[in-house]
Coordinates of C-alpha atoms in Angstrom, one line a residue:
X1 CA 0.0 0.0 0.0
X2 CA 1.4 3.5 -0.9
X3 CA 2.2 5.8 2.0
X4 CA 0.4 9.1 2.1
X5 CA -0.2 12.1 4.6
X6 CA -3.8 12.4 5.7
X7 CA -4.7 16.0 6.5
X8 CA -7.0 15.2 9.3
X9 CA -4.4 13.0 10.9
X10 CA -1.9 15.9 10.8
X11 CA -4.3 18.2 12.4
X12 CA -5.0 15.7 15.1
X13 CA -1.2 15.3 15.8
X14 CA -0.7 19.1 15.8
X15 CA -3.4 19.5 18.3
X16 CA -2.1 16.6 20.5
X17 CA 1.5 18.1 20.5
X18 CA 0.4 21.7 20.8
X19 CA 0.7 21.9 24.6
X20 CA 4.2 20.2 24.8
X21 CA 5.4 22.6 22.1
X22 CA 4.2 25.7 23.9
X23 CA 5.8 24.6 27.2
X24 CA 9.2 23.8 25.5
X25 CA 9.1 27.0 23.5
X26 CA 8.4 29.2 26.5
X27 CA 11.1 27.5 28.6
X28 CA 13.6 27.9 25.8
X29 CA 12.8 31.6 25.5
X30 CA 13.2 32.1 29.2
X31 CA 16.5 30.3 29.2
X32 CA 17.9 32.3 26.4
X33 CA 16.8 35.6 27.9
X34 CA 18.2 34.6 31.3
X35 CA 21.6 33.7 29.8
X36 CA 21.7 37.1 28.1
X37 CA 20.6 38.9 31.3
X38 CA 23.6 37.3 33.0
X39 CA 26.2 37.9 30.2
X40 CA 24.8 41.0 28.5
X41 CA 27.3 43.8 27.9
X42 CA 26.7 46.8 30.1
X43 CA 25.2 44.8 32.9
X44 CA 25.4 46.9 36.1
X45 CA 25.7 50.1 34.0
X46 CA 23.4 53.0 33.2
X47 CA 24.3 54.5 29.8
X48 CA 23.3 57.8 28.2
X49 CA 23.9 58.9 24.7
X50 CA 24.5 62.6 24.2
X51 CA 25.0 64.7 21.1
X52 CA 26.7 68.0 20.5
X53 CA 25.7 70.2 17.6
X54 CA 27.4 73.6 17.1
X55 CA 29.9 75.2 14.8
X56 CA 33.4 73.9 15.6
X57 CA 32.6 70.7 17.4
X58 CA 33.6 68.7 14.3
X59 CA 37.0 70.4 14.6
X60 CA 37.5 69.5 18.3
X61 CA 36.8 73.0 19.7
X62 CA 34.2 74.3 22.1
X63 CA 31.9 77.2 21.3
X64 CA 34.5 79.7 22.5
X65 CA 37.1 78.3 20.1
X66 CA 39.2 76.5 22.7
X67 CA 40.0 72.8 23.0
X68 CA 36.8 70.8 23.7
X69 CA 37.0 68.5 26.7
X70 CA 34.0 66.0 26.8
X71 CA 35.1 65.0 30.3
X72 CA 33.6 68.2 31.7
X73 CA 30.3 66.4 31.7
X74 CA 31.5 64.5 34.8
X75 CA 33.3 67.4 36.4
X76 CA 33.1 67.9 40.2
X77 CA 31.1 71.1 39.8
X78 CA 28.5 69.3 37.7
X79 CA 28.2 66.4 40.0
X80 CA 28.0 68.7 43.1
X81 CA 25.1 70.6 41.5
X82 CA 23.4 67.3 40.6
X83 CA 23.8 66.0 44.2
X84 CA 22.4 69.3 45.6
X85 CA 19.4 69.0 43.3
X86 CA 18.7 65.5 44.5
X87 CA 19.4 66.5 48.1
X88 CA 22.2 63.9 48.3
X89 CA 24.9 64.4 50.9
X90 CA 28.1 63.6 49.0
X91 CA 31.6 64.2 50.4
X92 CA 34.6 65.1 48.2
X93 CA 35.6 61.4 48.3
X94 CA 32.1 60.3 47.2
X95 CA 32.3 62.8 44.3
X96 CA 35.7 61.5 43.2
X97 CA 34.6 57.8 43.5
X98 CA 31.6 58.5 41.3
X99 CA 33.7 60.3 38.7
X100 CA 36.1 57.4 38.6
X101 CA 33.2 55.0 37.6
X102 CA 31.9 57.3 34.9
X103 CA 33.3 56.9 31.4
X104 CA 32.8 59.2 28.4
X105 CA 33.5 57.6 25.1
X106 CA 33.0 59.1 21.7
X107 CA 31.1 57.2 19.0
X108 CA 33.2 57.0 15.9
X109 CA 31.6 55.6 12.7
X110 CA 33.5 52.8 11.0
X111 CA 33.8 54.9 7.8
X112 CA 35.4 57.8 9.8
X113 CA 37.8 55.4 11.5
X114 CA 38.9 54.0 8.1
X115 CA 39.5 57.5 6.8
X116 CA 41.7 58.5 9.7
X117 CA 43.7 55.3 9.9
X118 CA 46.1 54.5 7.0
X119 CA 47.7 51.0 6.8
X120 CA 51.3 50.7 5.4
X121 CA 54.0 48.1 5.2
X122 CA 57.7 48.3 6.1
X123 CA 58.7 45.5 3.8
X124 CA 57.3 46.5 0.4
X125 CA 54.2 46.7 -1.7
X126 CA 54.0 42.9 -2.0
X127 CA 54.1 42.3 1.8
X128 CA 51.4 42.3 4.4
X129 CA 50.7 45.6 6.0
X130 CA 52.1 45.6 9.6
X131 CA 51.7 49.2 10.7
X132 CA 48.9 51.8 10.9
X133 CA 49.4 55.5 11.0
X134 CA 46.8 58.1 12.1
X135 CA 46.4 60.8 9.5
X136 CA 46.7 64.4 10.3
X137 CA 43.0 65.0 9.7
X138 CA 41.7 63.3 12.8
X139 CA 38.0 62.7 13.4
X140 CA 36.3 64.4 16.3
X141 CA 33.1 62.8 17.4
X142 CA 29.9 64.7 18.0
X143 CA 28.1 61.9 19.9
X144 CA 29.3 60.4 23.1
X145 CA 28.2 57.6 25.4
X146 CA 28.3 58.4 29.1
X147 CA 28.3 55.2 31.1
X148 CA 28.0 54.9 34.9
X149 CA 29.1 51.7 36.5
X150 CA 26.8 52.0 39.5
X151 CA 27.5 48.5 41.0
X152 CA 31.2 49.3 41.3
X153 CA 30.3 52.7 42.8
X154 CA 28.0 51.1 45.4
X155 CA 24.6 52.4 44.1
X156 CA 21.4 50.7 43.0
X157 CA 20.1 50.9 39.4
X158 CA 17.3 53.3 40.4
X159 CA 19.7 55.6 42.3
X160 CA 22.2 55.5 39.4
X161 CA 19.5 56.5 36.9
X162 CA 18.3 59.4 39.0
X163 CA 21.9 60.6 39.5
X164 CA 22.8 60.3 35.8
X165 CA 19.7 62.2 34.8
X166 CA 20.4 65.0 37.3
X167 CA 24.1 65.1 36.2
X168 CA 23.1 65.6 32.5
X169 CA 20.6 68.3 33.4
X170 CA 23.2 70.0 35.6
X171 CA 25.7 69.8 32.8
X172 CA 23.3 71.4 30.3
X173 CA 22.9 74.4 32.6
X174 CA 26.7 74.5 33.1
X175 CA 27.2 74.3 29.4
X176 CA 25.1 77.4 28.7
X177 CA 26.7 79.2 31.6
X178 CA 30.1 78.6 30.2
X179 CA 29.4 79.3 26.5
X180 CA 26.2 81.3 26.6
X181 CA 25.5 84.5 28.5
X182 CA 28.6 85.8 30.1
X183 CA 27.6 86.1 33.8
X184 CA 31.0 87.5 34.6
X185 CA 29.8 90.8 33.0
X186 CA 27.6 91.4 36.1
X187 CA 30.5 90.8 38.4
X188 CA 32.6 93.3 36.5
X189 CA 29.8 95.9 36.5
X190 CA 29.3 95.7 40.2
X191 CA 33.0 95.2 41.2
X192 CA 33.1 98.8 42.4
X193 CA 30.6 100.4 44.8
X194 CA 29.7 103.9 43.5
X195 CA 28.6 105.1 47.0
X196 CA 32.2 105.0 48.2
X197 CA 33.1 108.0 46.0
X198 CA 32.3 111.6 45.8
X199 CA 29.3 112.5 43.6
X200 CA 31.3 113.4 40.5
X201 CA 33.4 110.3 40.6
X202 CA 30.4 108.1 41.5
X203 CA 28.7 109.3 38.3
X204 CA 31.9 108.3 36.4
X205 CA 31.7 104.9 37.9
X206 CA 28.1 104.5 36.8
X207 CA 29.0 105.7 33.3
X208 CA 31.8 103.2 33.1
X209 CA 29.3 100.4 33.9
X210 CA 27.2 101.4 31.0
X211 CA 30.3 101.6 28.7
X212 CA 31.3 98.0 29.8
X213 CA 27.8 96.7 29.2
X214 CA 27.5 98.4 25.8
X215 CA 30.8 96.8 24.7
X216 CA 29.4 93.3 25.5
X217 CA 26.1 94.0 23.7
X218 CA 28.0 95.3 20.7
X219 CA 29.9 92.0 20.4
X220 CA 26.6 90.1 20.5
X221 CA 25.0 92.4 17.9
X222 CA 28.0 91.9 15.6
X223 CA 27.7 88.1 15.8
X224 CA 23.9 88.1 15.4
X225 CA 22.9 87.6 11.8
X226 CA 19.2 86.8 12.5
X227 CA 18.0 90.2 13.9
X228 CA 17.1 88.3 17.1
X229 CA 14.4 89.7 19.3
X230 CA 13.7 88.2 22.7
X231 CA 10.2 86.8 23.4
X232 CA 10.7 87.3 27.1
X233 CA 11.8 90.9 27.1
X234 CA 10.8 92.1 23.6
X235 CA 14.2 93.6 23.1
X236 CA 16.9 93.1 20.5
X237 CA 20.6 93.8 21.1
X238 CA 20.2 97.1 19.2
X239 CA 17.3 98.1 21.5
X240 CA 19.4 97.6 24.6
X241 CA 22.3 99.5 23.1
X242 CA 20.0 102.4 22.3
X243 CA 18.7 102.3 25.9
X244 CA 22.3 102.6 27.2
X245 CA 23.0 105.6 24.9
X246 CA 19.8 107.3 26.1
X247 CA 20.7 106.9 29.7
X248 CA 24.2 108.2 29.1
X249 CA 22.9 111.2 27.0
X250 CA 20.0 112.1 29.3
X251 CA 20.4 110.8 32.9
X252 CA 24.2 110.9 33.2
X253 CA 24.5 114.3 31.5
X254 CA 21.6 115.8 33.6
X255 CA 23.2 114.6 36.9
X256 CA 26.7 115.8 35.8
X257 CA 25.4 119.3 34.9
X258 CA 23.6 119.6 38.2
X259 CA 26.7 118.5 40.2
X260 CA 29.1 120.8 38.3
X261 CA 26.8 123.8 38.1
X262 CA 25.9 123.7 41.8
X263 CA 29.3 122.6 43.2
X264 CA 27.7 119.6 45.0
X265 CA 30.3 117.4 46.7
X266 CA 30.8 115.3 49.8
X267 CA 34.1 117.1 50.6
X268 CA 35.1 120.2 48.6
X269 CA 38.7 120.3 49.7
X270 CA 39.3 116.6 48.9
X271 CA 37.7 117.1 45.5
X272 CA 39.9 120.2 44.7
X273 CA 43.0 118.2 45.7
X274 CA 41.9 115.4 43.5
X275 CA 41.3 117.7 40.5
X276 CA 44.7 119.3 41.0
X277 CA 46.4 115.9 41.0
X278 CA 44.6 115.0 37.8
X279 CA 45.8 118.2 36.2
X280 CA 49.4 117.5 37.1
X281 CA 49.1 113.9 35.9
X282 CA 47.5 115.0 32.6
X283 CA 50.2 117.7 32.1
X284 CA 52.9 115.0 32.4
X285 CA 51.1 112.8 30.0
X286 CA 50.8 115.8 27.6
X287 CA 54.5 116.3 27.7
X288 CA 55.1 112.6 26.9
X289 CA 52.7 112.8 24.0
X290 CA 54.3 116.0 22.6
X291 CA 57.8 114.4 22.7
X292 CA 56.5 111.3 21.0
X293 CA 54.7 113.3 18.3
X294 CA 57.9 115.3 17.6
X295 CA 59.8 112.0 17.2
X296 CA 57.2 110.6 14.8
X297 CA 57.3 113.8 12.7
X298 CA 61.1 113.5 12.4
X299 CA 60.9 109.8 11.4
X300 CA 58.1 110.4 8.8
X301 CA 59.9 113.4 7.2
X302 CA 63.2 111.5 7.0
X303 CA 61.6 108.2 5.8
X304 CA 62.6 107.3 2.2
X305 CA 60.3 105.0 0.3
X306 CA 61.6 102.5 -2.3
X307 CA 60.8 103.6 -5.9
X308 CA 60.3 101.3 -8.8
X309 CA 61.0 102.2 -12.4
X310 CA 58.2 101.0 -14.7
X311 CA 59.2 101.0 -18.4
X312 CA 56.7 101.8 -21.1
X313 CA 55.2 99.0 -23.1
X314 CA 56.2 100.6 -26.5
X315 CA 59.1 99.5 -28.7
X316 CA 62.4 101.0 -27.7
X317 CA 64.4 102.2 -30.7
X318 CA 68.1 101.5 -30.9
X319 CA 70.2 104.3 -29.4
X320 CA 67.2 106.0 -27.7
X321 CA 66.7 106.2 -24.0
X322 CA 64.0 104.0 -22.5
X323 CA 60.8 105.8 -21.4
X324 CA 58.9 105.0 -18.2
X325 CA 57.8 106.3 -14.8
X326 CA 58.6 105.8 -11.2
X327 CA 56.2 104.4 -8.6
X328 CA 56.7 104.4 -4.9
X329 CA 56.3 101.0 -3.3
X330 CA 53.9 100.5 -0.4
X331 CA 55.6 100.4 2.9
X332 CA 54.0 98.8 6.0
X333 CA 56.5 100.6 8.2
X334 CA 55.6 104.0 6.8
X335 CA 51.9 103.3 7.1
X336 CA 52.4 102.3 10.7
X337 CA 54.2 105.5 11.5
X338 CA 51.4 107.5 10.0
X339 CA 48.8 105.7 12.1
X340 CA 50.9 106.2 15.2
X341 CA 51.0 109.9 14.6
X342 CA 47.3 110.1 14.1
X343 CA 46.7 108.2 17.4
X344 CA 49.2 110.4 19.2
X345 CA 47.5 113.6 18.0
X346 CA 44.1 112.3 19.1
X347 CA 45.4 111.4 22.5
X348 CA 47.1 114.8 22.8
X349 CA 43.8 116.6 22.0
X350 CA 41.9 114.5 24.6
X351 CA 44.5 115.2 27.2
X352 CA 44.3 118.9 26.5
X353 CA 40.5 118.8 27.0
X354 CA 40.9 116.9 30.3
X355 CA 43.3 119.6 31.6
X356 CA 40.9 122.4 30.6
X357 CA 37.9 120.6 32.2
X358 CA 39.7 119.9 35.5
X359 CA 40.9 123.5 35.7
X360 CA 37.4 124.8 35.1
X361 CA 36.0 122.7 37.9
X362 CA 38.8 123.8 40.3
X363 CA 37.9 127.4 39.6
X364 CA 34.2 126.8 40.2
X365 CA 34.9 125.0 43.5
X366 CA 37.2 127.8 44.6
X367 CA 34.9 130.6 43.5
X368 CA 31.6 129.7 45.0
X369 CA 30.0 127.5 47.7
X370 CA 27.6 124.7 47.3
X371 CA 24.2 125.8 45.9
X372 CA 22.5 122.5 45.0
X373 CA 21.2 119.7 47.2
X374 CA 23.1 116.5 48.0
X375 CA 19.7 114.7 48.3
X376 CA 18.8 115.6 44.7
X377 CA 22.2 114.2 43.5
X378 CA 21.8 111.0 45.5
X379 CA 18.4 110.6 44.0
X380 CA 19.9 111.0 40.5
X381 CA 22.5 108.4 41.2
X382 CA 20.0 105.9 42.6
X383 CA 17.8 106.3 39.6
X384 CA 20.7 105.7 37.2
X385 CA 21.9 102.7 39.3
X386 CA 18.4 101.2 39.1
X387 CA 18.3 101.6 35.3
X388 CA 21.7 99.9 35.0
X389 CA 20.4 97.0 37.1
X390 CA 17.3 96.7 34.9
X391 CA 19.5 96.8 31.8
X392 CA 21.6 94.0 33.2
X393 CA 18.5 91.9 33.9
X394 CA 17.2 92.5 30.4
X395 CA 20.6 91.7 28.9
X396 CA 20.8 88.5 30.9
X397 CA 17.3 87.3 29.7
X398 CA 17.8 88.4 26.1
X399 CA 21.3 87.0 25.7
X400 CA 20.4 83.7 27.5
X401 CA 17.4 83.2 25.2
X402 CA 19.6 84.1 22.1
X403 CA 22.2 81.5 22.9
X404 CA 19.6 78.8 23.7
X405 CA 17.3 79.4 20.7
X406 CA 19.7 80.7 18.0
X407 CA 23.5 80.7 18.7
X408 CA 23.6 77.4 20.6
X409 CA 20.3 75.9 19.6
X410 CA 20.4 72.1 20.3
X411 CA 24.1 72.4 21.1
X412 CA 23.7 69.8 23.7
X413 CA 21.1 67.0 23.7
X414 CA 20.4 63.9 25.6
X415 CA 19.3 61.3 23.1
X416 CA 18.8 58.2 25.2
X417 CA 19.3 56.8 28.7
X418 CA 19.2 53.1 29.1
X419 CA 20.0 50.6 32.0
X420 CA 22.1 47.5 31.4
X421 CA 19.1 45.3 32.3
X422 CA 16.3 47.2 30.5
X423 CA 13.8 45.3 28.5
X424 CA 14.9 47.2 25.4
X425 CA 18.5 46.1 25.8
X426 CA 17.4 42.5 26.5
X427 CA 15.2 42.5 23.4
X428 CA 17.9 44.0 21.2
X429 CA 20.7 41.6 22.3
X430 CA 18.6 38.4 22.7
X431 CA 16.2 38.8 19.8
X432 CA 18.1 36.8 17.1
X433 CA 19.0 33.9 19.4
X434 CA 15.5 33.7 20.8
X435 CA 14.1 33.7 17.3
X436 CA 16.5 31.0 16.1
X437 CA 15.7 28.8 19.1
X438 CA 11.9 29.2 18.6
X439 CA 12.3 28.5 14.9
X440 CA 14.1 25.2 15.6
X441 CA 11.6 24.1 18.2
X442 CA 8.7 25.0 15.9
X443 CA 10.3 23.0 13.1
X444 CA 10.7 20.0 15.5
X445 CA 7.1 20.3 16.5
X446 CA 5.9 20.2 12.9
X447 CA 8.3 17.3 12.1
X448 CA 7.0 15.3 15.0
X449 CA 3.4 15.9 14.0
X450 CA 4.1 14.8 10.4
X451 CA 5.9 11.6 11.5
X452 CA 3.1 10.7 13.8
X453 CA 0.5 11.3 11.1
X454 CA 2.4 9.1 8.6
X455 CA 2.7 6.1 11.0
X456 CA 1.1 2.7 9.9
X457 CA -1.2 2.6 12.8
X458 CA -2.7 5.9 11.9
X459 CA -3.0 4.8 8.2
X460 CA -4.9 1.6 9.2
X461 CA -7.2 3.5 11.4
X462 CA -7.8 6.0 8.6
X463 CA -8.5 3.3 6.0
X464 CA -11.0 1.6 8.3
X465 CA -12.7 4.9 8.9
X466 CA -12.9 5.6 5.2
X467 CA -14.3 2.1 4.4
X468 CA -16.9 2.5 7.0
X469 CA -17.9 5.8 5.7
X470 CA -18.2 4.5 2.1
X471 CA -20.0 1.3 3.0
X472 CA -23.7 1.4 1.7
X473 CA -26.4 1.6 4.3
X474 CA -28.2 -1.7 5.2
X475 CA -32.1 -1.8 5.1
X476 CA -33.9 -2.0 8.3
X477 CA -34.9 -5.7 8.8
X478 CA -37.7 -4.9 11.2
X479 CA -39.6 -2.9 8.5

């Protein structure tokens, strides 16, 4: 009798073997996943992937143009801020221990690695390459993996993930503080207390604050090609510069005219002595400038430039003299002397103006008493100081928003944070092996069902069943 595969018998065997197959398949999957959970790379680590995106990072420099150090992400300052945010009491030894178990490794694509590493041989073109030299154009990664070995550091997985999150948030703030708004400008502005000086000098201190702040805003305006306007303050850098110019032209000048016209001072005698000293110092400076100007005049008058004879392009006849003209060559030294003389004359004129101004003030102080009110002057000064502080606050908000949304937009990003035993990592590492094991078990399940369905016992049963089904029905004998 010819062997064949009955479909109904195969279904019966598949149904009979279904439960054992499911049990074996589930057990195999659990075993494979358990093996990978024990041997998976990164076990006991929390890893974050961060990305830098700003002009210059691909050349290995930070936003200020200096050498970029990715290890700043685990600096003691950043970790201390993160611990304070989490209200963790960490000693200096704890900070150093944590830093020692954090690694920052750049992600270098294989194509970039092949471009920067060049293989060569020391034996000849026919021999195997035995050396590898790094080319001059090295590759600087823009993406880094920050891995925290929390088990070695003595922390749990949950604590490590919280600490790493806080550290990355703290570093983002630190990054924008370092390369965004220059907070040191505020310290420079308030380095000197104007109330310690006489009214005239106090006004000069306030004016210098405005000059310093204006210089910083000028640099930002020159670097801004987007015509940025802050959503928080509504100001652009040009608006803030205009506000500074207005305060200097209106408030500073008004207060200065009141002080000078009314001879208002805290101590008239000390102020007169101060102006006399400034007159003497300016006169000495004027003498130095005059001597320097005379020396520059002598050097310029005696300087001889090199002349070049340029012959005409026409044909020179035999016996005739060549025709042409002389041209003086450009001289950097001569140009430098001219520029120095211009600067010297400008400085000399400014010094003369200072001397005349100080003499006028001394004459006023000696000629008449105080007419104005010191309370009015102090009110002027307080008003100017309040406006300077408001300008600083607006500059802080505007510049910070500019760096975060324009200049350094997405300069630092946290792409992913994963734990060594996360379900995502397990699925990624164990997927292929689990799939292979399940495929083999399923194949064995089908094979067993086919073998059982093709067995002689099953065939005999099937034939008896088919004969019984095809046998004609017998008439009822009792009818």
